[in-house]
Amino acid sequence: YLIFVLFYNHFTPLVVVFAILICIVAFVSALYALVYSRGRGQRKKVTQEKKKSTLILWIVFLGLLGFILYKTLFFSYYDGDDAFYTVLSVITDTNDNMYRSLPYTGESASLDKRHAFSSAPVLISFFARVCGVHPTVMTNTAFSFIVVIITMILYKLLADCLFKKDRNLVPLFLCLITGLYLFGNTTIY
């Protein structure tokens, strides 16, 4: 990203290169998963009995996750950063350059070095271009969903590492994490 911003500063080639890199990583990951799952079948399988309470906790977690996603979509607030970062995403997609226009006025400028190290607006523009969605919609709706879901996937992987011996504790951990997310007072709002 930084090489494109500093030396070439065209968005379309960055989209192509990044999409190719993502496809290569996805292919290698799928190949690794295929090979790993074959070797895993030969290992001794450790079976744990599934408890009814575990199923109930998974249902509670999915309900809490659905509630979080619902609140993310219908009760999102707009703050002052929307006037800056959302417009940066739109300008990146529209003008096909990155950090070369002032988001408040639209005037051309030299490279905005202060904000150029933040790749978030450009990543949102990439998602918008690849998905065929306007960058404003991607910023205010879809990107929030993506971030919440990826965060929960990471917490699930963390729980799998923490509770190798007793997998029945994984949904309890995820319920606690979603509770902290809901009532953790992590923003000023």
PDB file of C-alpha atoms in Angstrom:
ATOM      1  CA  TYR A   1       0.000   0.000   0.000  1.00  0.00           C
ATOM      2  CA  LEU A   2       2.647   2.517   1.020  1.00  0.00           C
ATOM      3  CA  ILE A   3       4.723   1.833  -2.107  1.00  0.00           C
ATOM      4  CA  PHE A   4       1.719   2.715  -4.256  1.00  0.00           C
ATOM      5  CA  VAL A   5       0.914   5.816  -2.193  1.00  0.00           C
ATOM      6  CA  LEU A   6       4.451   7.159  -2.190  1.00  0.00           C
ATOM      7  CA  PHE A   7       5.698   6.295  -5.682  1.00  0.00           C
ATOM      8  CA  TYR A   8       2.815   5.670  -8.069  1.00  0.00           C
ATOM      9  CA  ASN A   9      -0.395   6.901  -6.394  1.00  0.00           C
ATOM     10  CA  HIS A  10      -2.960   5.328  -8.674  1.00  0.00           C
ATOM     11  CA  PHE A  11      -5.725   3.336  -7.042  1.00  0.00           C
ATOM     12  CA  THR A  12      -6.697   0.935  -9.843  1.00  0.00           C
ATOM     13  CA  PRO A  13      -3.306  -0.850 -10.058  1.00  0.00           C
ATOM     14  CA  LEU A  14      -3.339  -1.166  -6.267  1.00  0.00           C
ATOM     15  CA  VAL A  15      -6.754  -2.840  -6.470  1.00  0.00           C
ATOM     16  CA  VAL A  16      -5.490  -5.327  -9.067  1.00  0.00           C
ATOM     17  CA  VAL A  17      -2.277  -6.153  -7.180  1.00  0.00           C
ATOM     18  CA  PHE A  18      -4.040  -6.483  -3.823  1.00  0.00           C
ATOM     19  CA  ALA A  19      -6.800  -8.657  -5.319  1.00  0.00           C
ATOM     20  CA  ILE A  20      -4.198 -10.962  -6.861  1.00  0.00           C
ATOM     21  CA  LEU A  21      -2.331 -11.189  -3.543  1.00  0.00           C
ATOM     22  CA  ILE A  22      -5.551 -12.002  -1.688  1.00  0.00           C
ATOM     23  CA  CYS A  23      -6.384 -14.734  -4.233  1.00  0.00           C
ATOM     24  CA  ILE A  24      -2.899 -16.237  -3.866  1.00  0.00           C
ATOM     25  CA  VAL A  25      -3.150 -16.238  -0.067  1.00  0.00           C
ATOM     26  CA  ALA A  26      -6.648 -17.774  -0.261  1.00  0.00           C
ATOM     27  CA  PHE A  27      -5.418 -20.509  -2.619  1.00  0.00           C
ATOM     28  CA  VAL A  28      -2.393 -21.329  -0.430  1.00  0.00           C
ATOM     29  CA  SER A  29      -4.607 -21.334   2.678  1.00  0.00           C
ATOM     30  CA  ALA A  30      -7.128 -23.670   1.046  1.00  0.00           C
ATOM     31  CA  LEU A  31      -4.318 -25.960  -0.073  1.00  0.00           C
ATOM     32  CA  TYR A  32      -2.832 -25.945   3.425  1.00  0.00           C
ATOM     33  CA  ALA A  33      -6.248 -26.672   4.965  1.00  0.00           C
ATOM     34  CA  LEU A  34      -6.760 -29.566   2.547  1.00  0.00           C
ATOM     35  CA  VAL A  35      -3.370 -31.078   3.353  1.00  0.00           C
ATOM     36  CA  TYR A  36      -3.779 -30.448   7.084  1.00  0.00           C
ATOM     37  CA  SER A  37      -7.233 -32.051   7.180  1.00  0.00           C
ATOM     38  CA  ARG A  38      -5.897 -35.167   5.436  1.00  0.00           C
ATOM     39  CA  GLY A  39      -3.088 -35.555   7.949  1.00  0.00           C
ATOM     40  CA  ARG A  40      -5.466 -34.839  10.786  1.00  0.00           C
ATOM     41  CA  GLY A  41      -7.685 -37.772   9.870  1.00  0.00           C
ATOM     42  CA  GLN A  42      -4.824 -40.166  10.594  1.00  0.00           C
ATOM     43  CA  ARG A  43      -4.306 -38.824  14.097  1.00  0.00           C
ATOM     44  CA  LYS A  44      -6.032 -40.163  17.127  1.00  0.00           C
ATOM     45  CA  LYS A  45      -9.363 -38.442  17.409  1.00  0.00           C
ATOM     46  CA  VAL A  46     -10.233 -37.035  20.792  1.00  0.00           C
ATOM     47  CA  THR A  47     -13.961 -36.941  21.184  1.00  0.00           C
ATOM     48  CA  GLN A  48     -15.704 -34.866  23.747  1.00  0.00           C
ATOM     49  CA  GLU A  49     -19.262 -35.301  24.675  1.00  0.00           C
ATOM     50  CA  LYS A  50     -21.423 -32.414  23.623  1.00  0.00           C
ATOM     51  CA  LYS A  51     -23.527 -31.126  26.450  1.00  0.00           C
ATOM     52  CA  LYS A  52     -26.981 -29.689  26.121  1.00  0.00           C
ATOM     53  CA  SER A  53     -25.784 -26.583  27.951  1.00  0.00           C
ATOM     54  CA  THR A  54     -23.127 -26.075  25.259  1.00  0.00           C
ATOM     55  CA  LEU A  55     -25.798 -26.018  22.572  1.00  0.00           C
ATOM     56  CA  ILE A  56     -27.824 -23.527  24.596  1.00  0.00           C
ATOM     57  CA  LEU A  57     -24.744 -21.315  25.038  1.00  0.00           C
ATOM     58  CA  TRP A  58     -24.095 -21.389  21.276  1.00  0.00           C
ATOM     59  CA  ILE A  59     -27.686 -20.293  20.677  1.00  0.00           C
ATOM     60  CA  VAL A  60     -27.289 -17.500  23.253  1.00  0.00           C
ATOM     61  CA  PHE A  61     -24.039 -16.383  21.589  1.00  0.00           C
ATOM     62  CA  LEU A  62     -25.622 -16.354  18.120  1.00  0.00           C
ATOM     63  CA  GLY A  63     -28.549 -14.349  19.524  1.00  0.00           C
ATOM     64  CA  LEU A  64     -26.163 -11.831  21.095  1.00  0.00           C
ATOM     65  CA  LEU A  65     -24.162 -11.606  17.869  1.00  0.00           C
ATOM     66  CA  GLY A  66     -27.364 -11.022  15.902  1.00  0.00           C
ATOM     67  CA  PHE A  67     -28.329  -8.293  18.377  1.00  0.00           C
ATOM     68  CA  ILE A  68     -24.913  -6.636  17.978  1.00  0.00           C
ATOM     69  CA  LEU A  69     -25.197  -6.733  14.187  1.00  0.00           C
ATOM     70  CA  TYR A  70     -28.739  -5.349  14.359  1.00  0.00           C
ATOM     71  CA  LYS A  71     -27.614  -2.479  16.583  1.00  0.00           C
ATOM     72  CA  THR A  72     -24.618  -1.870  14.325  1.00  0.00           C
ATOM     73  CA  LEU A  73     -26.872  -1.476  11.307  1.00  0.00           C
ATOM     74  CA  PHE A  74     -29.857   0.411  12.686  1.00  0.00           C
ATOM     75  CA  PHE A  75     -28.396   2.434  15.547  1.00  0.00           C
ATOM     76  CA  SER A  76     -25.071   3.583  14.188  1.00  0.00           C
ATOM     77  CA  TYR A  77     -24.208   7.182  14.856  1.00  0.00           C
ATOM     78  CA  TYR A  78     -22.315   9.554  12.649  1.00  0.00           C
ATOM     79  CA  ASP A  79     -19.425  11.474  14.080  1.00  0.00           C
ATOM     80  CA  GLY A  80     -17.019  14.091  12.805  1.00  0.00           C
ATOM     81  CA  ASP A  81     -14.663  11.508  11.334  1.00  0.00           C
ATOM     82  CA  ASP A  82     -17.317  10.612   8.758  1.00  0.00           C
ATOM     83  CA  ALA A  83     -16.811  14.004   7.144  1.00  0.00           C
ATOM     84  CA  PHE A  84     -13.140  13.172   6.716  1.00  0.00           C
ATOM     85  CA  TYR A  85     -12.584   9.425   6.286  1.00  0.00           C
ATOM     86  CA  THR A  86     -15.720   8.648   4.328  1.00  0.00           C
ATOM     87  CA  VAL A  87     -14.919  11.442   1.904  1.00  0.00           C
ATOM     88  CA  LEU A  88     -11.340  10.153   1.604  1.00  0.00           C
ATOM     89  CA  SER A  89     -12.773   6.780   0.539  1.00  0.00           C
ATOM     90  CA  VAL A  90     -15.067   8.422  -1.991  1.00  0.00           C
ATOM     91  CA  ILE A  91     -12.274  10.609  -3.399  1.00  0.00           C
ATOM     92  CA  THR A  92      -9.940   7.607  -3.635  1.00  0.00           C
ATOM     93  CA  ASP A  93     -12.542   5.664  -5.601  1.00  0.00           C
ATOM     94  CA  THR A  94     -13.653   8.586  -7.767  1.00  0.00           C
ATOM     95  CA  ASN A  95     -10.336  10.313  -8.549  1.00  0.00           C
ATOM     96  CA  ASP A  96      -8.282   7.108  -8.673  1.00  0.00           C
ATOM     97  CA  ASN A  97      -5.580   8.586  -6.423  1.00  0.00           C
ATOM     98  CA  MET A  98      -4.860   8.408  -2.725  1.00  0.00           C
ATOM     99  CA  TYR A  99      -4.451  11.313  -0.307  1.00  0.00           C
ATOM    100  CA  ARG A 100      -3.919  13.877  -3.087  1.00  0.00           C
ATOM    101  CA  SER A 101      -7.142  15.857  -2.522  1.00  0.00           C
ATOM    102  CA  LEU A 102      -8.369  17.714   0.527  1.00  0.00           C
ATOM    103  CA  PRO A 103     -11.498  15.955   1.784  1.00  0.00           C
ATOM    104  CA  TYR A 104     -13.213  19.110   3.056  1.00  0.00           C
ATOM    105  CA  THR A 105     -12.856  21.181  -0.119  1.00  0.00           C
ATOM    106  CA  GLY A 106     -11.889  18.711  -2.854  1.00  0.00           C
ATOM    107  CA  GLU A 107      -8.913  20.817  -3.899  1.00  0.00           C
ATOM    108  CA  SER A 108      -5.758  19.151  -5.155  1.00  0.00           C
ATOM    109  CA  ALA A 109      -2.887  19.074  -2.706  1.00  0.00           C
ATOM    110  CA  SER A 110       0.430  17.424  -2.099  1.00  0.00           C
ATOM    111  CA  LEU A 111       0.495  14.054  -0.400  1.00  0.00           C
ATOM    112  CA  ASP A 112      -1.189  14.243   3.002  1.00  0.00           C
ATOM    113  CA  LYS A 113       1.622  12.659   4.992  1.00  0.00           C
ATOM    114  CA  ARG A 114      -0.211  12.892   8.283  1.00  0.00           C
ATOM    115  CA  HIS A 115      -3.044  10.599   7.175  1.00  0.00           C
ATOM    116  CA  ALA A 116      -1.305   8.591   4.441  1.00  0.00           C
ATOM    117  CA  PHE A 117      -0.144   5.922   6.866  1.00  0.00           C
ATOM    118  CA  SER A 118      -3.769   5.092   7.669  1.00  0.00           C
ATOM    119  CA  SER A 119      -4.819   2.593   5.055  1.00  0.00           C
ATOM    120  CA  ALA A 120      -8.393   2.228   6.342  1.00  0.00           C
ATOM    121  CA  PRO A 121     -10.050   4.634   3.844  1.00  0.00           C
ATOM    122  CA  VAL A 122      -8.177   3.003   0.974  1.00  0.00           C
ATOM    123  CA  LEU A 123      -9.143  -0.476   2.219  1.00  0.00           C
ATOM    124  CA  ILE A 124     -12.766   0.612   2.357  1.00  0.00           C
ATOM    125  CA  SER A 125     -12.428   1.962  -1.196  1.00  0.00           C
ATOM    126  CA  PHE A 126     -10.955  -1.392  -2.242  1.00  0.00           C
ATOM    127  CA  PHE A 127     -13.892  -3.297  -0.722  1.00  0.00           C
ATOM    128  CA  ALA A 128     -16.320  -0.860  -2.342  1.00  0.00           C
ATOM    129  CA  ARG A 129     -14.753  -1.206  -5.778  1.00  0.00           C
ATOM    130  CA  VAL A 130     -14.528  -4.995  -5.611  1.00  0.00           C
ATOM    131  CA  CYS A 131     -18.096  -5.376  -4.311  1.00  0.00           C
ATOM    132  CA  GLY A 132     -19.559  -2.729  -6.628  1.00  0.00           C
ATOM    133  CA  VAL A 133     -20.923  -0.657  -3.744  1.00  0.00           C
ATOM    134  CA  HIS A 134     -20.557   3.061  -3.152  1.00  0.00           C
ATOM    135  CA  PRO A 135     -17.787   3.814  -0.612  1.00  0.00           C
ATOM    136  CA  THR A 136     -20.206   5.695   1.656  1.00  0.00           C
ATOM    137  CA  VAL A 137     -22.452   2.645   1.941  1.00  0.00           C
ATOM    138  CA  MET A 138     -19.423   0.444   2.526  1.00  0.00           C
ATOM    139  CA  THR A 139     -18.104   2.769   5.252  1.00  0.00           C
ATOM    140  CA  ASN A 140     -21.335   3.204   7.184  1.00  0.00           C
ATOM    141  CA  THR A 141     -22.923  -0.216   6.766  1.00  0.00           C
ATOM    142  CA  ALA A 142     -20.989  -3.154   5.375  1.00  0.00           C
ATOM    143  CA  PHE A 143     -17.564  -2.386   6.856  1.00  0.00           C
ATOM    144  CA  SER A 144     -19.027  -2.362  10.379  1.00  0.00           C
ATOM    145  CA  PHE A 145     -20.479  -5.817   9.770  1.00  0.00           C
ATOM    146  CA  ILE A 146     -17.158  -7.058   8.424  1.00  0.00           C
ATOM    147  CA  VAL A 147     -15.234  -5.744  11.421  1.00  0.00           C
ATOM    148  CA  VAL A 148     -17.646  -7.241  13.985  1.00  0.00           C
ATOM    149  CA  ILE A 149     -17.728 -10.645  12.288  1.00  0.00           C
ATOM    150  CA  ILE A 150     -13.939 -10.816  11.826  1.00  0.00           C
ATOM    151  CA  THR A 151     -13.472  -9.798  15.468  1.00  0.00           C
ATOM    152  CA  MET A 152     -15.777 -12.583  16.639  1.00  0.00           C
ATOM    153  CA  ILE A 153     -13.972 -15.098  14.411  1.00  0.00           C
ATOM    154  CA  LEU A 154     -10.672 -14.056  15.996  1.00  0.00           C
ATOM    155  CA  TYR A 155     -12.172 -14.425  19.478  1.00  0.00           C
ATOM    156  CA  LYS A 156     -13.414 -17.907  18.500  1.00  0.00           C
ATOM    157  CA  LEU A 157      -9.918 -18.894  17.358  1.00  0.00           C
ATOM    158  CA  LEU A 158      -8.488 -17.504  20.584  1.00  0.00           C
ATOM    159  CA  ALA A 159     -11.023 -19.484  22.602  1.00  0.00           C
ATOM    160  CA  ASP A 160     -10.107 -22.649  20.689  1.00  0.00           C
ATOM    161  CA  CYS A 161      -6.473 -22.137  21.720  1.00  0.00           C
ATOM    162  CA  LEU A 162      -7.338 -21.330  25.334  1.00  0.00           C
ATOM    163  CA  PHE A 163      -9.765 -24.206  25.847  1.00  0.00           C
ATOM    164  CA  LYS A 164      -8.156 -27.110  23.994  1.00  0.00           C
ATOM    165  CA  LYS A 165      -9.001 -29.582  26.730  1.00  0.00           C
ATOM    166  CA  ASP A 166     -12.628 -28.572  27.184  1.00  0.00           C
ATOM    167  CA  ARG A 167     -14.266 -27.240  24.020  1.00  0.00           C
ATOM    168  CA  ASN A 168     -17.544 -26.826  25.889  1.00  0.00           C
ATOM    169  CA  LEU A 169     -16.185 -23.603  27.399  1.00  0.00           C
ATOM    170  CA  VAL A 170     -15.767 -21.889  24.013  1.00  0.00           C
ATOM    171  CA  PRO A 171     -19.368 -20.617  23.708  1.00  0.00           C
ATOM    172  CA  LEU A 172     -19.287 -19.404  27.333  1.00  0.00           C
ATOM    173  CA  PHE A 173     -16.142 -17.405  26.548  1.00  0.00           C
ATOM    174  CA  LEU A 174     -17.778 -15.937  23.435  1.00  0.00           C
ATOM    175  CA  CYS A 175     -20.891 -15.003  25.425  1.00  0.00           C
ATOM    176  CA  LEU A 176     -18.709 -13.196  27.962  1.00  0.00           C
ATOM    177  CA  ILE A 177     -16.854 -11.371  25.187  1.00  0.00           C
ATOM    178  CA  THR A 178     -20.113 -10.250  23.550  1.00  0.00           C
ATOM    179  CA  GLY A 179     -21.356  -9.108  26.956  1.00  0.00           C
ATOM    180  CA  LEU A 180     -18.225  -7.011  27.362  1.00  0.00           C
ATOM    181  CA  TYR A 181     -18.728  -5.689  23.850  1.00  0.00           C
ATOM    182  CA  LEU A 182     -22.332  -4.714  24.571  1.00  0.00           C
ATOM    183  CA  PHE A 183     -21.867  -3.263  28.044  1.00  0.00           C
ATOM    184  CA  GLY A 184     -18.165  -2.446  28.080  1.00  0.00           C
ATOM    185  CA  ASN A 185     -18.673   1.264  27.465  1.00  0.00           C
ATOM    186  CA  THR A 186     -15.817   1.252  24.969  1.00  0.00           C
ATOM    187  CA  THR A 187     -16.751   4.509  23.224  1.00  0.00           C
ATOM    188  CA  ILE A 188     -17.643   7.955  24.445  1.00  0.00           C
ATOM    189  CA  TYR A 189     -21.180   7.384  23.174  1.00  0.00           C
TER     190      TYR A 189
END
